[in-house]
Every structure is written in C-alpha cells, then in structure tokens.
Amino acid sequence: MKEIYYKDLFLDLDDTIYDTYGNSLIALRQLYDERGWDKIMPSFGDFRNAYLTTNVDVWDKYAHGEMDRDTLTVERYRRPVTEMVERCGGDTSWVTPEWCVRTSERYGDIISSLPGVVPGAKDLLDYLRDRGYRMHICSNGFHEVQTRKLRSAGLDGYFRTIILSEDAGANKPRKEFFDYAFARTDAQRESTIMIGDYYDTDIVGAANAGLDSILFNRWQTDPHTLGKKPKYIVNELSEIKQIL
C-alpha cells in the first residue's frame, strides 16, 4: 500500500464530482418546455448554446470579483432570453430583473433535484474514503443549490466540511477563500491537495494558496497553455487512484 502523504482533500463540486454540465442540459430543456419558449425562440439548441456561453462568462466574472451574485442571477437569463426573442422579432420588455430571478429560482429547483454525477465519481469517493482521506467540498456555488445537489446525488455523506464562497467572503481563486477553508477544516497546507476541473479557479486558486493540485482535465485543456502548472493532470477521475 502506498504511503499516504496527503491527509486532506479539497474537492470542487461542479463538474468535478457533480455533473453540472449534463444536469444543466436536462434542466434547461425542462425549463424551455415548461415556459413554451419554442413559440418565441428559434430553437432549443440556439437557446442552450446562448445560455451556456453566457453562463461561463458570468461565472468567470463572479469568480474574479467583477460581478456580484445578484447581477449574475439576472444576467445569465436576461442575455440569452433577450437575444433569442429579439432574433425572432419579439418584444423583450417582459424580461425584467424580477422575471430573471424567478426563472433562476425555477432552474435551481430543477437542477438541484437531478442526481447525475461525473462518471467514476462515486467509485473514486468510496476509494478515497476507504483510504482514510478527509474530504471537503470547496465551491463557488450558492448555498441553497449546492446543498440540494449533494443530497440529490447521494454525495453529502462523503464530506466532512462544505466550504462555500458565500461563507468565505471570497471566491476561488482568491487566497482568502482557501485561508477560510483551512480555518474551517484544520487542514495543513503541506498535507492538503486541491482537485478540480476548472483551471482558472481550482488550479490557480490552489497555486495562490500554496497548495498542490490535481487538474481533472474534463474539458481537454492543452497543458502547454497553462501558466501555473498543477502537480498532476488526469483525464479520468479513476486516474486519481494512482496518485492518492
């Protein structure tokens, strides 16, 4: 048996363990059908692509302190819905901030009820738990959605601590987020490693905090383009068993 060097694991939730991308496609389809948007938009595919593009942009701005939560909640629906309706020549005066908030809440209800996890996630978590690692979620997501995702996917029993940016008062990749995580978990930097799929928050954040990291390269980023290198890169979650 390999000697355990790391004791604490900081794990990102969205698209590292919980399949946020896959579940979001299901949730968006349900939302589109519920609201009858086929009557006012070109197609579901067009809306989906516009939403996903916007969502990446607003979450990136949120992570880097360029957008607050309230603005994110509004913009990730205002932009794609307005674009799609206007493309069909429709009026968009009804796409108000209040409407966007209600739509966001409905989307959150749908996605947080879906159980899909990233392939290999539960097998890896079982392995890590059996090996005696202390596991902690480190996420920029929102309280009411993240806790329901964990519960719906049957993941809540694996983690000792849930660290969310709302509690930390700072988002990944800021060092303050990780300082808060260390204070909450009593983990030590030299025996902790961060595991995540998103380079700009998980890997850069770990580097900012002086942590080793594992990039779960789900999105097939070219390693040669990375400025701050993770200690390890894996393409499948199962490969982490060869590291830890």
PDB file of C-alpha atoms in Angstrom:
ATOM      1  CA  MET A   1       0.000   0.000   0.000  1.00  0.00           C
ATOM      2  CA  LYS A   2       1.265   3.443  -0.909  1.00  0.00           C
ATOM      3  CA  GLU A   3       2.154   5.714   1.964  1.00  0.00           C
ATOM      4  CA  ILE A   4      -0.420   8.476   2.400  1.00  0.00           C
ATOM      5  CA  TYR A   5       1.225  11.862   2.243  1.00  0.00           C
ATOM      6  CA  TYR A   6      -1.862  13.996   1.819  1.00  0.00           C
ATOM      7  CA  LYS A   7      -4.401  13.920   4.611  1.00  0.00           C
ATOM      8  CA  ASP A   8      -6.998  16.444   3.461  1.00  0.00           C
ATOM      9  CA  LEU A   9      -8.554  16.750   0.025  1.00  0.00           C
ATOM     10  CA  PHE A  10     -10.251  19.939  -1.151  1.00  0.00           C
ATOM     11  CA  LEU A  11     -12.633  18.949  -3.945  1.00  0.00           C
ATOM     12  CA  ASP A  12     -14.530  21.184  -6.313  1.00  0.00           C
ATOM     13  CA  LEU A  13     -18.165  20.129  -6.707  1.00  0.00           C
ATOM     14  CA  ASP A  14     -19.478  21.349 -10.065  1.00  0.00           C
ATOM     15  CA  ASP A  15     -18.244  19.240 -12.981  1.00  0.00           C
ATOM     16  CA  THR A  16     -15.602  17.576 -10.849  1.00  0.00           C
ATOM     17  CA  ILE A  17     -17.923  15.366  -8.813  1.00  0.00           C
ATOM     18  CA  TYR A  18     -21.461  16.528  -9.625  1.00  0.00           C
ATOM     19  CA  ASP A  19     -22.225  16.547 -13.363  1.00  0.00           C
ATOM     20  CA  THR A  20     -23.397  20.135 -13.552  1.00  0.00           C
ATOM     21  CA  TYR A  21     -22.964  20.299 -17.325  1.00  0.00           C
ATOM     22  CA  GLY A  22     -25.004  17.177 -18.025  1.00  0.00           C
ATOM     23  CA  ASN A  23     -27.667  18.013 -15.480  1.00  0.00           C
ATOM     24  CA  SER A  24     -27.891  21.588 -16.747  1.00  0.00           C
ATOM     25  CA  LEU A  25     -28.820  20.353 -20.233  1.00  0.00           C
ATOM     26  CA  ILE A  26     -31.700  18.375 -18.728  1.00  0.00           C
ATOM     27  CA  ALA A  27     -32.800  21.329 -16.584  1.00  0.00           C
ATOM     28  CA  LEU A  28     -32.625  23.788 -19.470  1.00  0.00           C
ATOM     29  CA  ARG A  29     -34.711  21.514 -21.672  1.00  0.00           C
ATOM     30  CA  GLN A  30     -37.359  21.196 -18.962  1.00  0.00           C
ATOM     31  CA  LEU A  31     -37.379  24.948 -18.387  1.00  0.00           C
ATOM     32  CA  TYR A  32     -37.666  25.606 -22.128  1.00  0.00           C
ATOM     33  CA  ASP A  33     -40.605  23.220 -22.460  1.00  0.00           C
ATOM     34  CA  GLU A  34     -42.375  24.426 -19.306  1.00  0.00           C
ATOM     35  CA  ARG A  35     -42.259  28.047 -20.429  1.00  0.00           C
ATOM     36  CA  GLY A  36     -43.291  27.329 -24.012  1.00  0.00           C
ATOM     37  CA  TRP A  37     -40.229  29.077 -25.375  1.00  0.00           C
ATOM     38  CA  ASP A  38     -40.486  27.132 -28.625  1.00  0.00           C
ATOM     39  CA  LYS A  39     -43.124  29.713 -29.594  1.00  0.00           C
ATOM     40  CA  ILE A  40     -40.827  32.723 -29.156  1.00  0.00           C
ATOM     41  CA  MET A  41     -37.298  31.411 -29.792  1.00  0.00           C
ATOM     42  CA  PRO A  42     -35.585  29.905 -32.867  1.00  0.00           C
ATOM     43  CA  SER A  43     -34.896  26.512 -31.245  1.00  0.00           C
ATOM     44  CA  PHE A  44     -33.868  24.855 -28.028  1.00  0.00           C
ATOM     45  CA  GLY A  45     -30.362  24.314 -29.400  1.00  0.00           C
ATOM     46  CA  ASP A  46     -29.935  28.021 -30.067  1.00  0.00           C
ATOM     47  CA  PHE A  47     -31.160  28.926 -26.585  1.00  0.00           C
ATOM     48  CA  ARG A  48     -28.997  26.265 -24.948  1.00  0.00           C
ATOM     49  CA  ASN A  49     -25.858  27.488 -26.690  1.00  0.00           C
ATOM     50  CA  ALA A  50     -26.593  31.130 -25.874  1.00  0.00           C
ATOM     51  CA  TYR A  51     -27.264  30.261 -22.238  1.00  0.00           C
ATOM     52  CA  LEU A  52     -24.125  28.145 -21.830  1.00  0.00           C
ATOM     53  CA  THR A  53     -21.922  30.838 -23.378  1.00  0.00           C
ATOM     54  CA  THR A  54     -23.407  33.483 -21.110  1.00  0.00           C
ATOM     55  CA  ASN A  55     -23.206  31.260 -18.055  1.00  0.00           C
ATOM     56  CA  VAL A  56     -19.472  30.642 -18.485  1.00  0.00           C
ATOM     57  CA  ASP A  57     -18.892  34.376 -18.867  1.00  0.00           C
ATOM     58  CA  VAL A  58     -20.891  35.498 -15.819  1.00  0.00           C
ATOM     59  CA  TRP A  59     -19.495  32.804 -13.522  1.00  0.00           C
ATOM     60  CA  ASP A  60     -15.965  33.728 -14.576  1.00  0.00           C
ATOM     61  CA  LYS A  61     -16.674  37.369 -13.748  1.00  0.00           C
ATOM     62  CA  TYR A  62     -18.240  36.346 -10.425  1.00  0.00           C
ATOM     63  CA  ALA A  63     -15.211  34.214  -9.515  1.00  0.00           C
ATOM     64  CA  HIS A  64     -12.870  37.131 -10.172  1.00  0.00           C
ATOM     65  CA  GLY A  65     -14.951  39.685  -8.273  1.00  0.00           C
ATOM     66  CA  GLU A  66     -16.125  41.505 -11.406  1.00  0.00           C
ATOM     67  CA  MET A  67     -19.806  40.672 -10.861  1.00  0.00           C
ATOM     68  CA  ASP A  68     -21.899  40.145  -7.742  1.00  0.00           C
ATOM     69  CA  ARG A  69     -24.378  37.341  -7.129  1.00  0.00           C
ATOM     70  CA  ASP A  70     -27.491  39.397  -7.842  1.00  0.00           C
ATOM     71  CA  THR A  71     -26.151  40.577 -11.194  1.00  0.00           C
ATOM     72  CA  LEU A  72     -25.099  37.049 -12.145  1.00  0.00           C
ATOM     73  CA  THR A  73     -28.566  35.725 -11.338  1.00  0.00           C
ATOM     74  CA  VAL A  74     -30.187  38.272 -13.639  1.00  0.00           C
ATOM     75  CA  GLU A  75     -27.671  38.357 -16.489  1.00  0.00           C
ATOM     76  CA  ARG A  76     -27.415  34.640 -17.119  1.00  0.00           C
ATOM     77  CA  TYR A  77     -31.096  34.677 -18.171  1.00  0.00           C
ATOM     78  CA  ARG A  78     -31.558  38.222 -19.411  1.00  0.00           C
ATOM     79  CA  ARG A  79     -28.856  37.954 -22.058  1.00  0.00           C
ATOM     80  CA  PRO A  80     -29.763  34.641 -23.754  1.00  0.00           C
ATOM     81  CA  VAL A  81     -33.535  35.068 -23.489  1.00  0.00           C
ATOM     82  CA  THR A  82     -33.381  38.618 -24.867  1.00  0.00           C
ATOM     83  CA  GLU A  83     -31.088  37.530 -27.684  1.00  0.00           C
ATOM     84  CA  MET A  84     -33.334  34.630 -28.699  1.00  0.00           C
ATOM     85  CA  VAL A  85     -36.610  36.570 -28.543  1.00  0.00           C
ATOM     86  CA  GLU A  86     -35.178  39.521 -30.458  1.00  0.00           C
ATOM     87  CA  ARG A  87     -33.850  37.166 -33.108  1.00  0.00           C
ATOM     88  CA  CYS A  88     -37.447  36.174 -33.746  1.00  0.00           C
ATOM     89  CA  GLY A  89     -38.562  39.802 -33.771  1.00  0.00           C
ATOM     90  CA  GLY A  90     -40.357  39.627 -30.433  1.00  0.00           C
ATOM     91  CA  ASP A  91     -40.817  42.168 -27.656  1.00  0.00           C
ATOM     92  CA  THR A  92     -38.495  41.713 -24.663  1.00  0.00           C
ATOM     93  CA  SER A  93     -39.885  44.284 -22.244  1.00  0.00           C
ATOM     94  CA  TRP A  94     -41.139  41.444 -20.025  1.00  0.00           C
ATOM     95  CA  VAL A  95     -37.578  40.165 -19.444  1.00  0.00           C
ATOM     96  CA  THR A  96     -37.233  42.155 -16.223  1.00  0.00           C
ATOM     97  CA  PRO A  97     -34.775  41.564 -13.364  1.00  0.00           C
ATOM     98  CA  GLU A  98     -37.663  40.177 -11.291  1.00  0.00           C
ATOM     99  CA  TRP A  99     -38.581  37.735 -14.039  1.00  0.00           C
ATOM    100  CA  CYS A 100     -34.940  36.634 -14.330  1.00  0.00           C
ATOM    101  CA  VAL A 101     -34.744  35.956 -10.592  1.00  0.00           C
ATOM    102  CA  ARG A 102     -37.894  33.817 -10.687  1.00  0.00           C
ATOM    103  CA  THR A 103     -36.584  31.929 -13.697  1.00  0.00           C
ATOM    104  CA  SER A 104     -33.255  31.368 -11.959  1.00  0.00           C
ATOM    105  CA  GLU A 105     -35.040  30.005  -8.911  1.00  0.00           C
ATOM    106  CA  ARG A 106     -37.024  27.566 -11.046  1.00  0.00           C
ATOM    107  CA  TYR A 107     -33.894  26.413 -12.844  1.00  0.00           C
ATOM    108  CA  GLY A 108     -32.196  25.932  -9.469  1.00  0.00           C
ATOM    109  CA  ASP A 109     -35.105  23.823  -8.259  1.00  0.00           C
ATOM    110  CA  ILE A 110     -34.878  21.601 -11.319  1.00  0.00           C
ATOM    111  CA  ILE A 111     -31.128  21.087 -11.493  1.00  0.00           C
ATOM    112  CA  SER A 112     -30.681  20.549  -7.775  1.00  0.00           C
ATOM    113  CA  SER A 113     -33.161  17.666  -7.909  1.00  0.00           C
ATOM    114  CA  LEU A 114     -31.142  15.801 -10.558  1.00  0.00           C
ATOM    115  CA  PRO A 115     -28.809  13.028  -9.364  1.00  0.00           C
ATOM    116  CA  GLY A 116     -26.263  12.832 -12.177  1.00  0.00           C
ATOM    117  CA  VAL A 117     -22.612  12.625 -11.184  1.00  0.00           C
ATOM    118  CA  VAL A 118     -19.440  12.672 -13.257  1.00  0.00           C
ATOM    119  CA  PRO A 119     -18.518   9.140 -14.439  1.00  0.00           C
ATOM    120  CA  GLY A 120     -16.355   7.452 -11.831  1.00  0.00           C
ATOM    121  CA  ALA A 121     -17.111   9.978  -9.094  1.00  0.00           C
ATOM    122  CA  LYS A 122     -18.734   7.689  -6.541  1.00  0.00           C
ATOM    123  CA  ASP A 123     -16.206   4.946  -7.124  1.00  0.00           C
ATOM    124  CA  LEU A 124     -13.396   7.434  -6.512  1.00  0.00           C
ATOM    125  CA  LEU A 125     -15.054   8.852  -3.406  1.00  0.00           C
ATOM    126  CA  ASP A 126     -15.503   5.347  -1.989  1.00  0.00           C
ATOM    127  CA  TYR A 127     -11.834   4.644  -2.657  1.00  0.00           C
ATOM    128  CA  LEU A 128     -10.668   7.872  -1.038  1.00  0.00           C
ATOM    129  CA  ARG A 129     -12.914   7.381   1.988  1.00  0.00           C
ATOM    130  CA  ASP A 130     -11.619   3.834   2.450  1.00  0.00           C
ATOM    131  CA  ARG A 131      -8.064   5.153   2.260  1.00  0.00           C
ATOM    132  CA  GLY A 132      -8.771   7.454   5.177  1.00  0.00           C
ATOM    133  CA  TYR A 133      -8.633  10.839   3.453  1.00  0.00           C
ATOM    134  CA  ARG A 134     -10.583  13.705   4.943  1.00  0.00           C
ATOM    135  CA  MET A 135     -12.627  15.216   2.132  1.00  0.00           C
ATOM    136  CA  HIS A 136     -14.012  18.745   1.933  1.00  0.00           C
ATOM    137  CA  ILE A 137     -16.082  20.439  -0.785  1.00  0.00           C
ATOM    138  CA  CYS A 138     -14.673  23.797  -1.926  1.00  0.00           C
ATOM    139  CA  SER A 139     -17.159  25.547  -4.209  1.00  0.00           C
ATOM    140  CA  ASN A 140     -18.135  28.969  -5.523  1.00  0.00           C
ATOM    141  CA  GLY A 141     -21.743  27.808  -5.840  1.00  0.00           C
ATOM    142  CA  PHE A 142     -24.705  29.069  -3.855  1.00  0.00           C
ATOM    143  CA  HIS A 143     -25.898  27.555  -0.575  1.00  0.00           C
ATOM    144  CA  GLU A 144     -29.438  26.608  -1.459  1.00  0.00           C
ATOM    145  CA  VAL A 145     -28.459  24.885  -4.711  1.00  0.00           C
ATOM    146  CA  GLN A 146     -25.196  23.182  -3.721  1.00  0.00           C
ATOM    147  CA  THR A 147     -26.587  21.501  -0.621  1.00  0.00           C
ATOM    148  CA  ARG A 148     -29.544  20.139  -2.591  1.00  0.00           C
ATOM    149  CA  LYS A 149     -27.238  18.883  -5.368  1.00  0.00           C
ATOM    150  CA  LEU A 150     -25.171  16.950  -2.838  1.00  0.00           C
ATOM    151  CA  ARG A 151     -28.268  15.435  -1.288  1.00  0.00           C
ATOM    152  CA  SER A 152     -29.963  14.558  -4.603  1.00  0.00           C
ATOM    153  CA  ALA A 153     -26.819  12.862  -5.899  1.00  0.00           C
ATOM    154  CA  GLY A 154     -26.219  10.946  -2.658  1.00  0.00           C
ATOM    155  CA  LEU A 155     -22.886  12.709  -2.131  1.00  0.00           C
ATOM    156  CA  ASP A 156     -23.459  14.514   1.153  1.00  0.00           C
ATOM    157  CA  GLY A 157     -22.188  11.672   3.342  1.00  0.00           C
ATOM    158  CA  TYR A 158     -18.682  11.731   1.888  1.00  0.00           C
ATOM    159  CA  PHE A 159     -17.589  15.172   3.040  1.00  0.00           C
ATOM    160  CA  ARG A 160     -16.566  16.454   6.446  1.00  0.00           C
ATOM    161  CA  THR A 161     -16.930  20.101   5.520  1.00  0.00           C
ATOM    162  CA  ILE A 162     -18.745  22.130   2.867  1.00  0.00           C
ATOM    163  CA  ILE A 163     -16.803  25.306   2.082  1.00  0.00           C
ATOM    164  CA  LEU A 164     -18.759  27.818   0.001  1.00  0.00           C
ATOM    165  CA  SER A 165     -17.578  31.208  -1.223  1.00  0.00           C
ATOM    166  CA  GLU A 166     -20.640  32.887   0.303  1.00  0.00           C
ATOM    167  CA  ASP A 167     -19.395  31.855   3.748  1.00  0.00           C
ATOM    168  CA  ALA A 168     -15.756  32.574   2.996  1.00  0.00           C
ATOM    169  CA  GLY A 169     -16.493  36.104   1.801  1.00  0.00           C
ATOM    170  CA  ALA A 170     -14.256  35.423  -1.206  1.00  0.00           C
ATOM    171  CA  ASN A 171     -14.386  33.221  -4.301  1.00  0.00           C
ATOM    172  CA  LYS A 172     -11.873  30.779  -5.661  1.00  0.00           C
ATOM    173  CA  PRO A 173      -9.221  31.614  -6.907  1.00  0.00           C
ATOM    174  CA  ARG A 174      -8.615  34.196  -4.161  1.00  0.00           C
ATOM    175  CA  LYS A 175      -6.259  33.190  -1.369  1.00  0.00           C
ATOM    176  CA  GLU A 176      -8.815  34.367   1.200  1.00  0.00           C
ATOM    177  CA  PHE A 177     -11.152  31.563   0.147  1.00  0.00           C
ATOM    178  CA  PHE A 178      -8.517  28.965   0.947  1.00  0.00           C
ATOM    179  CA  ASP A 179      -7.491  30.694   4.167  1.00  0.00           C
ATOM    180  CA  TYR A 180     -11.104  30.342   5.274  1.00  0.00           C
ATOM    181  CA  ALA A 181     -11.133  26.684   4.192  1.00  0.00           C
ATOM    182  CA  PHE A 182      -8.050  25.943   6.284  1.00  0.00           C
ATOM    183  CA  ALA A 183      -9.563  27.675   9.296  1.00  0.00           C
ATOM    184  CA  ARG A 184     -12.783  25.667   8.967  1.00  0.00           C
ATOM    185  CA  THR A 185     -11.169  22.277   8.405  1.00  0.00           C
ATOM    186  CA  ASP A 186      -7.954  22.449  10.473  1.00  0.00           C
ATOM    187  CA  ALA A 187      -6.175  21.108   7.399  1.00  0.00           C
ATOM    188  CA  GLN A 188      -2.495  21.917   6.834  1.00  0.00           C
ATOM    189  CA  ARG A 189      -1.216  23.269   3.539  1.00  0.00           C
ATOM    190  CA  GLU A 190       1.638  20.783   3.262  1.00  0.00           C
ATOM    191  CA  SER A 191      -0.719  17.801   3.566  1.00  0.00           C
ATOM    192  CA  THR A 192      -3.661  19.106   1.501  1.00  0.00           C
ATOM    193  CA  ILE A 193      -4.293  18.880  -2.228  1.00  0.00           C
ATOM    194  CA  MET A 194      -6.962  20.579  -4.356  1.00  0.00           C
ATOM    195  CA  ILE A 195      -8.840  18.589  -7.013  1.00  0.00           C
ATOM    196  CA  GLY A 196     -10.875  20.398  -9.636  1.00  0.00           C
ATOM    197  CA  ASP A 197     -11.829  20.658 -13.293  1.00  0.00           C
ATOM    198  CA  TYR A 198     -11.565  24.408 -13.801  1.00  0.00           C
ATOM    199  CA  TYR A 199      -8.074  25.784 -14.233  1.00  0.00           C
ATOM    200  CA  ASP A 200      -8.823  29.465 -13.563  1.00  0.00           C
ATOM    201  CA  THR A 201     -10.429  28.870 -10.164  1.00  0.00           C
ATOM    202  CA  ASP A 202      -9.337  25.489  -8.844  1.00  0.00           C
ATOM    203  CA  ILE A 203      -5.760  25.256 -10.045  1.00  0.00           C
ATOM    204  CA  VAL A 204      -4.842  28.939  -9.994  1.00  0.00           C
ATOM    205  CA  GLY A 205      -6.576  29.220  -6.634  1.00  0.00           C
ATOM    206  CA  ALA A 206      -4.554  26.356  -5.221  1.00  0.00           C
ATOM    207  CA  ALA A 207      -1.354  27.948  -6.518  1.00  0.00           C
ATOM    208  CA  ASN A 208      -2.319  31.271  -4.937  1.00  0.00           C
ATOM    209  CA  ALA A 209      -2.761  29.475  -1.633  1.00  0.00           C
ATOM    210  CA  GLY A 210       0.465  27.476  -1.850  1.00  0.00           C
ATOM    211  CA  LEU A 211      -1.332  24.173  -2.411  1.00  0.00           C
ATOM    212  CA  ASP A 212      -0.607  21.203  -4.610  1.00  0.00           C
ATOM    213  CA  SER A 213      -3.378  20.455  -7.089  1.00  0.00           C
ATOM    214  CA  ILE A 214      -4.797  17.869  -9.456  1.00  0.00           C
ATOM    215  CA  LEU A 215      -6.418  19.145 -12.640  1.00  0.00           C
ATOM    216  CA  PHE A 216      -9.236  16.868 -13.741  1.00  0.00           C
ATOM    217  CA  ASN A 217      -8.883  17.797 -17.384  1.00  0.00           C
ATOM    218  CA  ARG A 218     -12.507  17.190 -18.288  1.00  0.00           C
ATOM    219  CA  TRP A 219     -12.527  19.940 -20.905  1.00  0.00           C
ATOM    220  CA  GLN A 220      -9.287  18.823 -22.599  1.00  0.00           C
ATOM    221  CA  THR A 221      -7.293  21.978 -21.954  1.00  0.00           C
ATOM    222  CA  ASP A 222      -3.882  21.950 -23.614  1.00  0.00           C
ATOM    223  CA  PRO A 223      -1.417  21.617 -20.698  1.00  0.00           C
ATOM    224  CA  HIS A 224       1.116  23.723 -22.589  1.00  0.00           C
ATOM    225  CA  THR A 225      -1.206  26.733 -22.318  1.00  0.00           C
ATOM    226  CA  LEU A 226      -1.330  26.639 -18.518  1.00  0.00           C
ATOM    227  CA  GLY A 227       0.649  29.317 -16.732  1.00  0.00           C
ATOM    228  CA  LYS A 228       0.565  27.881 -13.211  1.00  0.00           C
ATOM    229  CA  LYS A 229       1.036  24.152 -13.536  1.00  0.00           C
ATOM    230  CA  PRO A 230      -0.924  21.682 -11.412  1.00  0.00           C
ATOM    231  CA  LYS A 231       1.139  18.984  -9.736  1.00  0.00           C
ATOM    232  CA  TYR A 232      -0.859  16.331 -11.583  1.00  0.00           C
ATOM    233  CA  ILE A 233      -3.187  16.220 -14.590  1.00  0.00           C
ATOM    234  CA  VAL A 234      -5.715  13.426 -15.135  1.00  0.00           C
ATOM    235  CA  ASN A 235      -8.258  12.893 -17.897  1.00  0.00           C
ATOM    236  CA  GLU A 236     -10.459  10.491 -15.926  1.00  0.00           C
ATOM    237  CA  LEU A 237     -11.331  10.519 -12.248  1.00  0.00           C
ATOM    238  CA  SER A 238     -10.209   6.897 -11.951  1.00  0.00           C
ATOM    239  CA  GLU A 239      -6.616   8.011 -12.621  1.00  0.00           C
ATOM    240  CA  ILE A 240      -6.554   9.800  -9.264  1.00  0.00           C
ATOM    241  CA  LYS A 241      -6.336   6.358  -7.629  1.00  0.00           C
ATOM    242  CA  GLN A 242      -2.812   6.097  -9.000  1.00  0.00           C
ATOM    243  CA  ILE A 243      -1.874   9.344  -7.268  1.00  0.00           C
ATOM    244  CA  LEU A 244      -3.561   9.108  -3.880  1.00  0.00           C
TER     245      LEU A 244
END
